Amino acid sequence: MTDTALRPRSTGRLMIIGFLSPTVILLLFMVAYPIFSLIYYSFHNFSALRPNEPMTWAGLDNYTYLLSDNDIWARFVFTGKFVFLCVSMQMIVGIFVGYQLQKTFRGRDVLFTALMLPMMLSPVVAGFLWRYMLNSEWGVVNYLLTVVGMDKVDWLGQSTAALWAAAVVDTWMWTPFIVLLATAAFRGIPETIYEAAEVDGASPAYLFFRITLPMSAPVLFIALILRLIDSFKQYDLFFALTGGGPGSSTETVSFAVAKTAFSYFYTGEASALAMILLCIIMGLAMILVRHLSKMGEHD
Amino acid sequence: MKRRSALLATAAVAGAFGLAGPLNADTTLTFVWHAGTCADALMSIAKGYPDKSVSIVPALVPYGPEWHNKIASEFAIQGDAFDFAMWDSQSTAEFAGGGHVVKMNDIFDQSSYLKADLFPAASLSQYGEYPDGSGQFYGLPANQDAYGLMYRKDLFEDPKEMEAFKAKYGRDLAVPETYQDAKEVAEFFTRPEQGLYGWGQMGGREYDFATTASNSFLWSFGGELYNPATMEVQGYLNSPASIDGVQAYVDMFKYGPQGSGNWGFDEVNAAFQQGQLAMAMQWFYFNGSNADPKVNKFAATTGFGILPGAVGRDGKFRRQFSVGGQGMGINKYSKKLPELVKFMEWYFQPEQQTRYAAVCQTGLKSVLESPEWQGLNAYNAQFSKALQYLNDYWHLPEYPVMLDQLQEEVSNAVSGTKTVEQALTDAAIKQERTLERAGYKITRTAELPEVPDVLISPVGQDSVVAANK
C-alpha cells in the first residue's frame, strides 16, 4: 500500500528533476559562473592583457576608486538624463502612434510594417547612419533646416545637442517597439466596452484616458520596463554616433564599462563597475516588477 | 548503414570544430590591420610570394579602437587567431610589456637577411623599441607615416589672391612655415559665403583623432606631454607652452566649417576633395588618394607639404608633429614562426618594398633613400624630409588610458566645454592618478619649466627654418 502510494510521487519528483536539471545546469554555466567570476574579479587588481603580472587582492579598492571618481558619477548622470529623455519620448510617441494604428484604415498593414524597419537595424548601423545625417556641414538634417530658413546646428559637437541627437536616434529606433506592444494591447480591449461607453456619451478623450490606457497598462508597463533596462545599458549607439564625445559628455555607464574592460584592459576595475551597474539595473527592475505585480493584483 | 552515418556525422562535427587533421599542407599566415590602401598593397604583393604553400590572409578592421581591441583581445586570451599584426607605434609598449610579442632581436640574430640596419635607426626605435632606449625591438617599421599639409595651389598661386593677401598682411602669400603664419593664411581664405574655409584638421573624440593633431601644435610651441624622468604630468602637459600650443590648435577651428571640431580623417579628406578647404592637416598616408583625380577633383592643383612649426614663447622655432603609421609585430602565440620569418625575409626585400612604397610609406632604408622613390610623386621627397620632425606619445603600457584621458580633455577644449588650461590641467591630474595606480613613483621638481621642451628633448632653433620651399 505504502509502496504504491509513494511510487508515483517519487517518479514525479524524478521527472521534475530530470526536466529541470538541463536548464539549471545551463543557467549555472551561463549565468551563475560569469556573475561569480565578475564578483571575484571586482575584488582584485588584474589585467587580462598582462598575464605576467599576478592577480592581487584589492578588497574594496576598485569600488572606492570608482565611487570617488567624479567622472563615473558624470556617466551616471548622463545615463539617467538619456534614459529619461528617450524612454519618455518613446512612450509618448509610441502610445500615440499605436492608438492610431489600432484603427482600421487602408494601407494600415503596409504602414505598420514600414514603421517597424528602424527596430530591425543594428544600433551600430543606426548610429553610423545618423552620424552622417547629422553631420553639421553636409548632413541631410542641417540641409533641411537651412531649407526652412533655420541655422545649422552642430549636433554632435556640443554636449546638449549631442544628448538630444542621441535621444532622438534611440527614439527613432525603438518607438516601433512601443508601437508594436501598444497596438497589440489596444486591440486586445473588447470592442463592447467602447460601444457601451459611446452609448453613454463618452468623448474620444474619455475613451482613451479612462478605458484604453488603464486596460492596457500592464502591457505598456512591461514595455516601459524593457525600454528602461535596455536604454540604461546603451553602448553601441553611442560608440557609432558620438564616440562618447564631445569630451566624455555622451559616455554612458555601459560605455565606460566597455572602455575600461576592452580598451584599458583594467579587468578588475571594469568588473567592479559592471557590478555597480548590475545592482542598479536589478534594483530598478525589482521595483518595477513589484509595481507590475501590484497592478496584476488590482486587476 | 546507421554506423556509417554516425561516423560521417562525427567527422563533420570534428571538422567543424577544427579537430580534423589538415586536409592539405597549405599554411595560412593571418595578419590584423586596419582596412585601407596599405593593407591592400600588402595583400597584392603577398600574392607574388614564391612559396605557394603559404598564403597570407587578412583580418581587417576599421581604423580606430576596434583595431586596437581586436589585437589586444587576442593577446588577452593568448590566442593564435592571427600570426602577425600591424599596430600603432605607441601600442608596442602595451603589447610587448604584456609579454605577447616576439622579440625582433632574436629574429635579427637568426635570420641571414632581416637585420636592424635595414631600417633607419629612428624608425626602428619609433615603431618597435620597448622600453625606450633599451635596444630591444618588438616591431619593424612596416608602414611609416607622418602628419603633413595639403593645400590648394590654384588659390596660393592665383595673382589676385596673392595681391589681396599682400595688401592685407604686408607679406607674400606662401605655404606657411609657422602656425602663426598659418593662422593668417587660414583667416584670409575663410569665406563661408563662398563655401571656402582656410583650414581643416581633425578634432573628433574617437581614438587619437584630436590628440595626434593637437600634440603637433603642443610640441611645436615647446610643450611636452610629461617628464619621463620624474613621471610628472602636471606642470608639463599644462605648462604655459603646452597651453599655447593647444590653444593655437583650438583657434584654428575658427577657420574650418562649422562642426569640424568633430572631424576624423575621412571628413578632412571629403571637405578638401570637395574644394571647401584651402589648407588641411592630413596624414601622408592619404596623399596617394588625394593626388588621384578620380578621388579628388582638385588633385591636379593640390600641393603637398610639411606641417608648419611655431615660434614659442621663448623665441625658439620648433617643428614637431605626430608620428603615424604602424610597426609589424609577431604574435608570440603563433605556431607558424618559421614560415612567417621566411615570408618577412622575402617581404622586406627592396623589390617588394619598392612596390609597396609606390602607394604607401615603407620603412626600408634602401628604398627611402633611393632617388627613384623620392622622385616618384609630389610628396615622397617631402615625406623623407618629414621623418626628422616626428614625435610620439608616451611609450608606456598605460598608453590606452592616458590617450583616452587626453582625448577627452582636448575634445572638451575643442567643444568649448572647458578652457584649454582647465582641460589640460584636468588631463594631467587624471594621468598622474593613472600612473600612480600603475605603480609609478612621481617625483616633484621644485621649478617647473615654462617651456618644458628645453628640459626634455630640446629641438628649438633660433630662427624659422623653412621646409616647404
mmCIF file of N, CA, C and O in Angstrom, chain B residues 210-275:
data_model
loop_
_atom_site.group_PDB
_atom_site.id
_atom_site.type_symbol
_atom_site.label_atom_id
_atom_site.label_comp_id
_atom_site.label_asym_id
_atom_site.label_seq_id
_atom_site.Cartn_x
_atom_site.Cartn_y
_atom_site.Cartn_z
ATOM 1 N N ALA B 210 41.827 63.777 -32.054
ATOM 2 C CA ALA B 210 42.121 65.134 -31.561
ATOM 3 C C ALA B 210 43.558 65.243 -31.037
ATOM 4 O O ALA B 210 44.200 66.270 -31.214
ATOM 5 N N THR B 211 44.048 64.169 -30.416
ATOM 6 C CA THR B 211 45.360 64.294 -29.764
ATOM 7 C C THR B 211 46.519 64.258 -30.750
ATOM 8 O O THR B 211 47.504 64.963 -30.548
ATOM 9 N N THR B 212 46.421 63.448 -31.812
ATOM 10 C CA THR B 212 47.537 63.461 -32.768
ATOM 11 C C THR B 212 47.674 64.851 -33.389
ATOM 12 O O THR B 212 48.782 65.323 -33.642
ATOM 13 N N ALA B 213 46.512 65.492 -33.626
ATOM 14 C CA ALA B 213 46.551 66.837 -34.218
ATOM 15 C C ALA B 213 47.028 67.858 -33.189
ATOM 16 O O ALA B 213 47.941 68.646 -33.459
ATOM 17 N N SER B 214 46.438 67.839 -32.002
ATOM 18 C CA SER B 214 46.792 68.877 -31.016
ATOM 19 C C SER B 214 48.224 68.711 -30.506
ATOM 20 O O SER B 214 48.899 69.698 -30.228
ATOM 21 N N ASN B 215 48.696 67.457 -30.414
ATOM 22 C CA ASN B 215 50.085 67.249 -29.974
ATOM 23 C C ASN B 215 51.069 67.923 -30.924
ATOM 24 O O ASN B 215 52.128 68.406 -30.508
ATOM 25 N N SER B 216 50.717 67.930 -32.213
ATOM 26 C CA SER B 216 51.620 68.543 -33.197
ATOM 27 C C SER B 216 51.803 70.033 -32.911
ATOM 28 O O SER B 216 52.888 70.584 -33.095
ATOM 29 N N PHE B 217 50.733 70.672 -32.458
ATOM 30 C CA PHE B 217 50.834 72.084 -32.069
ATOM 31 C C PHE B 217 51.588 72.201 -30.741
ATOM 32 O O PHE B 217 52.450 73.048 -30.574
ATOM 33 N N LEU B 218 51.191 71.340 -29.793
ATOM 34 C CA LEU B 218 51.777 71.389 -28.431
ATOM 35 C C LEU B 218 53.297 71.277 -28.487
ATOM 36 O O LEU B 218 54.022 72.098 -27.898
ATOM 37 N N TRP B 219 53.786 70.288 -29.223
ATOM 38 C CA TRP B 219 55.246 70.099 -29.289
ATOM 39 C C TRP B 219 55.923 71.267 -30.012
ATOM 40 O O TRP B 219 57.008 71.686 -29.634
ATOM 41 N N SER B 220 55.251 71.765 -31.061
ATOM 42 C CA SER B 220 55.872 72.845 -31.838
ATOM 43 C C SER B 220 56.007 74.130 -31.028
ATOM 44 O O SER B 220 56.895 74.946 -31.274
ATOM 45 N N PHE B 221 55.101 74.324 -30.069
ATOM 46 C CA PHE B 221 55.186 75.511 -29.214
ATOM 47 C C PHE B 221 56.119 75.271 -28.011
ATOM 48 O O PHE B 221 56.233 76.125 -27.131
ATOM 49 N N GLY B 222 56.732 74.093 -27.958
ATOM 50 C CA GLY B 222 57.690 73.809 -26.877
ATOM 51 C C GLY B 222 57.091 73.061 -25.700
ATOM 52 O O GLY B 222 57.743 72.904 -24.673
ATOM 53 N N GLY B 223 55.861 72.599 -25.843
ATOM 54 C CA GLY B 223 55.211 71.855 -24.763
ATOM 55 C C GLY B 223 55.647 70.396 -24.743
ATOM 56 O O GLY B 223 56.323 69.912 -25.659
ATOM 57 N N GLU B 224 55.306 69.713 -23.684
ATOM 58 C CA GLU B 224 55.596 68.272 -23.560
ATOM 59 C C GLU B 224 54.422 67.584 -22.891
ATOM 60 O O GLU B 224 53.646 68.216 -22.167
ATOM 61 N N LEU B 225 54.292 66.271 -23.122
ATOM 62 C CA LEU B 225 53.185 65.523 -22.512
ATOM 63 C C LEU B 225 53.494 65.179 -21.061
ATOM 64 O O LEU B 225 52.608 65.137 -20.232
ATOM 65 N N TYR B 226 54.747 64.901 -20.771
ATOM 66 C CA TYR B 226 55.140 64.553 -19.402
ATOM 67 C C TYR B 226 56.656 64.572 -19.317
ATOM 68 O O TYR B 226 57.344 64.749 -20.335
ATOM 69 N N ASN B 227 57.158 64.377 -18.128
ATOM 70 C CA ASN B 227 58.606 64.280 -17.946
ATOM 71 C C ASN B 227 58.947 62.804 -17.692
ATOM 72 O O ASN B 227 58.647 62.285 -16.607
ATOM 73 N N PRO B 228 59.549 62.104 -18.655
ATOM 74 C CA PRO B 228 59.803 60.674 -18.481
ATOM 75 C C PRO B 228 60.740 60.361 -17.317
ATOM 76 O O PRO B 228 60.706 59.252 -16.777
ATOM 77 N N ALA B 229 61.551 61.342 -16.901
ATOM 78 C CA ALA B 229 62.490 61.074 -15.812
ATOM 79 C C ALA B 229 61.789 61.099 -14.461
ATOM 80 O O ALA B 229 62.063 60.269 -13.591
ATOM 81 N N THR B 230 60.889 62.061 -14.277
ATOM 82 C CA THR B 230 60.227 62.194 -12.961
ATOM 83 C C THR B 230 58.803 61.656 -12.981
ATOM 84 O O THR B 230 58.175 61.564 -11.929
ATOM 85 N N MET B 231 58.299 61.347 -14.163
ATOM 86 C CA MET B 231 56.923 60.892 -14.396
ATOM 87 C C MET B 231 55.895 61.986 -14.039
ATOM 88 O O MET B 231 54.708 61.691 -13.876
ATOM 89 N N GLU B 232 56.325 63.219 -13.942
ATOM 90 C CA GLU B 232 55.372 64.305 -13.707
ATOM 91 C C GLU B 232 54.587 64.603 -14.985
ATOM 92 O O GLU B 232 55.161 64.666 -16.073
ATOM 93 N N VAL B 233 53.310 64.787 -14.815
ATOM 94 C CA VAL B 233 52.479 65.240 -15.931
ATOM 95 C C VAL B 233 52.047 66.679 -15.661
ATOM 96 O O VAL B 233 52.126 67.541 -16.537
ATOM 97 N N GLN B 234 51.637 66.916 -14.422
ATOM 98 C CA GLN B 234 51.276 68.286 -14.045
ATOM 99 C C GLN B 234 52.521 69.159 -14.143
ATOM 100 O O GLN B 234 53.589 68.777 -13.662
ATOM 101 N N GLY B 235 52.335 70.299 -14.728
ATOM 102 C CA GLY B 235 53.474 71.186 -14.921
ATOM 103 C C GLY B 235 54.126 71.009 -16.279
ATOM 104 O O GLY B 235 54.904 71.849 -16.711
ATOM 105 N N TYR B 236 53.808 69.916 -16.949
ATOM 106 C CA TYR B 236 54.352 69.681 -18.294
ATOM 107 C C TYR B 236 53.229 69.733 -19.323
ATOM 108 O O TYR B 236 53.234 70.555 -20.227
ATOM 109 N N LEU B 237 52.235 68.859 -19.133
ATOM 110 C CA LEU B 237 51.103 68.862 -20.070
ATOM 111 C C LEU B 237 50.337 70.183 -19.987
ATOM 112 O O LEU B 237 49.795 70.652 -20.986
ATOM 113 N N ASN B 238 50.298 70.767 -18.804
ATOM 114 C CA ASN B 238 49.598 72.056 -18.660
ATOM 115 C C ASN B 238 50.573 73.214 -18.444
ATOM 116 O O ASN B 238 50.238 74.213 -17.806
ATOM 117 N N SER B 239 51.770 73.047 -18.983
ATOM 118 C CA SER B 239 52.749 74.151 -18.909
ATOM 119 C C SER B 239 52.293 75.295 -19.812
ATOM 120 O O SER B 239 51.483 75.071 -20.732
ATOM 121 N N PRO B 240 52.782 76.490 -19.585
ATOM 122 C CA PRO B 240 52.388 77.620 -20.455
ATOM 123 C C PRO B 240 52.619 77.322 -21.945
ATOM 124 O O PRO B 240 51.771 77.653 -22.776
ATOM 125 N N ALA B 241 53.723 76.663 -22.263
ATOM 126 C CA ALA B 241 53.999 76.375 -23.686
ATOM 127 C C ALA B 241 53.001 75.363 -24.251
ATOM 128 O O ALA B 241 52.542 75.496 -25.392
ATOM 129 N N SER B 242 52.657 74.346 -23.444
ATOM 130 C CA SER B 242 51.684 73.357 -23.907
ATOM 131 C C SER B 242 50.324 74.016 -24.132
ATOM 132 O O SER B 242 49.626 73.727 -25.116
ATOM 133 N N ILE B 243 49.962 74.912 -23.201
ATOM 134 C CA ILE B 243 48.678 75.623 -23.342
ATOM 135 C C ILE B 243 48.692 76.486 -24.602
ATOM 136 O O ILE B 243 47.728 76.503 -25.357
ATOM 137 N N ASP B 244 49.813 77.176 -24.846
ATOM 138 C CA ASP B 244 49.934 77.985 -26.081
ATOM 139 C C ASP B 244 49.650 77.121 -27.305
ATOM 140 O O ASP B 244 48.914 77.515 -28.215
ATOM 141 N N GLY B 245 50.260 75.933 -27.319
ATOM 142 C CA GLY B 245 50.131 75.061 -28.484
ATOM 143 C C GLY B 245 48.711 74.580 -28.687
ATOM 144 O O GLY B 245 48.147 74.695 -29.791
ATOM 145 N N VAL B 246 48.100 74.070 -27.628
ATOM 146 C CA VAL B 246 46.741 73.524 -27.776
ATOM 147 C C VAL B 246 45.747 74.658 -28.049
ATOM 148 O O VAL B 246 44.777 74.480 -28.783
ATOM 149 N N GLN B 247 46.025 75.841 -27.473
ATOM 150 C CA GLN B 247 45.152 76.994 -27.762
ATOM 151 C C GLN B 247 45.217 77.344 -29.255
ATOM 152 O O GLN B 247 44.184 77.629 -29.884
ATOM 153 N N ALA B 248 46.430 77.305 -29.808
ATOM 154 C CA ALA B 248 46.585 77.601 -31.247
ATOM 155 C C ALA B 248 45.813 76.576 -32.077
ATOM 156 O O ALA B 248 45.169 76.923 -33.073
ATOM 157 N N TYR B 249 45.859 75.316 -31.648
ATOM 158 C CA TYR B 249 45.108 74.254 -32.344
ATOM 159 C C TYR B 249 43.606 74.524 -32.269
ATOM 160 O O TYR B 249 42.901 74.472 -33.289
ATOM 161 N N VAL B 250 43.112 74.820 -31.077
ATOM 162 C CA VAL B 250 41.669 75.068 -30.902
ATOM 163 C C VAL B 250 41.251 76.281 -31.731
ATOM 164 O O VAL B 250 40.196 76.270 -32.372
ATOM 165 N N ASP B 251 42.096 77.317 -31.743
ATOM 166 C CA ASP B 251 41.763 78.536 -32.502
ATOM 167 C C ASP B 251 41.615 78.263 -33.997
ATOM 168 O O ASP B 251 40.872 78.957 -34.687
ATOM 169 N N MET B 252 42.348 77.276 -34.509
ATOM 170 C CA MET B 252 42.299 77.004 -35.953
ATOM 171 C C MET B 252 40.923 76.493 -36.397
ATOM 172 O O MET B 252 40.599 76.544 -37.587
ATOM 173 N N PHE B 253 40.108 76.004 -35.469
ATOM 174 C CA PHE B 253 38.761 75.557 -35.855
ATOM 175 C C PHE B 253 37.874 76.720 -36.313
ATOM 176 O O PHE B 253 36.875 76.509 -36.973
ATOM 177 N N LYS B 254 38.287 77.955 -35.942
ATOM 178 C CA LYS B 254 37.534 79.136 -36.406
ATOM 179 C C LYS B 254 37.597 79.235 -37.921
ATOM 180 O O LYS B 254 36.747 79.864 -38.547
ATOM 181 N N TYR B 255 38.627 78.644 -38.487
ATOM 182 C CA TYR B 255 38.828 78.766 -39.935
ATOM 183 C C TYR B 255 38.429 77.492 -40.677
ATOM 184 O O TYR B 255 38.823 77.271 -41.816
ATOM 185 N N GLY B 256 37.642 76.678 -40.006
ATOM 186 C CA GLY B 256 37.107 75.467 -40.642
ATOM 187 C C GLY B 256 35.597 75.529 -40.635
ATOM 188 O O GLY B 256 35.003 76.369 -39.949
ATOM 189 N N PRO B 257 34.942 74.652 -41.378
ATOM 190 C CA PRO B 257 33.482 74.638 -41.391
ATOM 191 C C PRO B 257 32.903 74.366 -40.013
ATOM 192 O O PRO B 257 33.575 73.747 -39.169
ATOM 193 N N GLN B 258 31.674 74.787 -39.812
ATOM 194 C CA GLN B 258 31.013 74.527 -38.535
ATOM 195 C C GLN B 258 30.974 73.005 -38.283
ATOM 196 O O GLN B 258 30.716 72.239 -39.207
ATOM 197 N N GLY B 259 31.244 72.601 -37.094
ATOM 198 C CA GLY B 259 31.205 71.177 -36.763
ATOM 199 C C GLY B 259 32.492 70.447 -37.071
ATOM 200 O O GLY B 259 32.596 69.248 -36.835
ATOM 201 N N SER B 260 33.512 71.158 -37.581
ATOM 202 C CA SER B 260 34.747 70.449 -37.926
ATOM 203 C C SER B 260 35.503 70.000 -36.671
ATOM 204 O O SER B 260 36.410 69.182 -36.755
ATOM 205 N N GLY B 261 35.074 70.490 -35.521
ATOM 206 C CA GLY B 261 35.658 70.022 -34.261
ATOM 207 C C GLY B 261 35.386 68.549 -34.014
ATOM 208 O O GLY B 261 35.962 67.944 -33.128
ATOM 209 N N ASN B 262 34.519 67.999 -34.815
ATOM 210 C CA ASN B 262 34.126 66.595 -34.670
ATOM 211 C C ASN B 262 34.767 65.703 -35.723
ATOM 212 O O ASN B 262 34.485 64.513 -35.770
ATOM 213 N N TRP B 263 35.580 66.305 -36.556
ATOM 214 C CA TRP B 263 36.057 65.577 -37.738
ATOM 215 C C TRP B 263 37.106 64.507 -37.428
ATOM 216 O O TRP B 263 37.938 64.667 -36.541
ATOM 217 N N GLY B 264 37.051 63.459 -38.236
ATOM 218 C CA GLY B 264 38.134 62.493 -38.318
ATOM 219 C C GLY B 264 38.801 62.680 -39.668
ATOM 220 O O GLY B 264 38.492 63.635 -40.406
ATOM 221 N N PHE B 265 39.687 61.737 -40.040
ATOM 222 C CA PHE B 265 40.415 61.942 -41.306
ATOM 223 C C PHE B 265 39.500 61.866 -42.536
ATOM 224 O O PHE B 265 39.739 62.523 -43.534
ATOM 225 N N ASP B 266 38.422 61.089 -42.461
ATOM 226 C CA ASP B 266 37.503 60.982 -43.600
ATOM 227 C C ASP B 266 36.869 62.328 -43.923
ATOM 228 O O ASP B 266 36.743 62.709 -45.085
ATOM 229 N N GLU B 267 36.446 63.021 -42.880
ATOM 230 C CA GLU B 267 35.783 64.312 -43.091
ATOM 231 C C GLU B 267 36.774 65.349 -43.626
ATOM 232 O O GLU B 267 36.418 66.161 -44.468
ATOM 233 N N VAL B 268 38.020 65.287 -43.132
ATOM 234 C CA VAL B 268 39.038 66.225 -43.634
ATOM 235 C C VAL B 268 39.245 65.971 -45.132
ATOM 236 O O VAL B 268 39.245 66.902 -45.949
ATOM 237 N N ASN B 269 39.386 64.696 -45.491
ATOM 238 C CA ASN B 269 39.567 64.348 -46.902
ATOM 239 C C ASN B 269 38.375 64.803 -47.745
ATOM 240 O O ASN B 269 38.546 65.423 -48.795
ATOM 241 N N ALA B 270 37.177 64.489 -47.263
ATOM 242 C CA ALA B 270 35.968 64.808 -48.045
ATOM 243 C C ALA B 270 35.861 66.308 -48.277
ATOM 244 O O ALA B 270 35.588 66.756 -49.396
ATOM 245 N N ALA B 271 36.092 67.098 -47.213
ATOM 246 C CA ALA B 271 35.971 68.551 -47.345
ATOM 247 C C ALA B 271 37.022 69.090 -48.311
ATOM 248 O O ALA B 271 36.738 69.965 -49.143
ATOM 249 N N PHE B 272 38.236 68.562 -48.237
ATOM 250 C CA PHE B 272 39.299 69.043 -49.123
ATOM 251 C C PHE B 272 38.990 68.653 -50.569
ATOM 252 O O PHE B 272 39.133 69.465 -51.496
ATOM 253 N N GLN B 273 38.548 67.418 -50.751
ATOM 254 C CA GLN B 273 38.272 66.932 -52.113
ATOM 255 C C GLN B 273 37.092 67.667 -52.754
ATOM 256 O O GLN B 273 36.975 67.728 -53.965
ATOM 257 N N GLN B 274 36.216 68.220 -51.923
ATOM 258 C CA GLN B 274 35.091 68.995 -52.453
ATOM 259 C C GLN B 274 35.458 70.460 -52.672
ATOM 260 O O GLN B 274 34.611 71.258 -53.080
ATOM 261 N N GLY B 275 36.681 70.816 -52.343
ATOM 262 C CA GLY B 275 37.133 72.189 -52.576
ATOM 263 C C GLY B 275 36.725 73.150 -51.483
ATOM 264 O O GLY B 275 36.730 74.362 -51.674
#
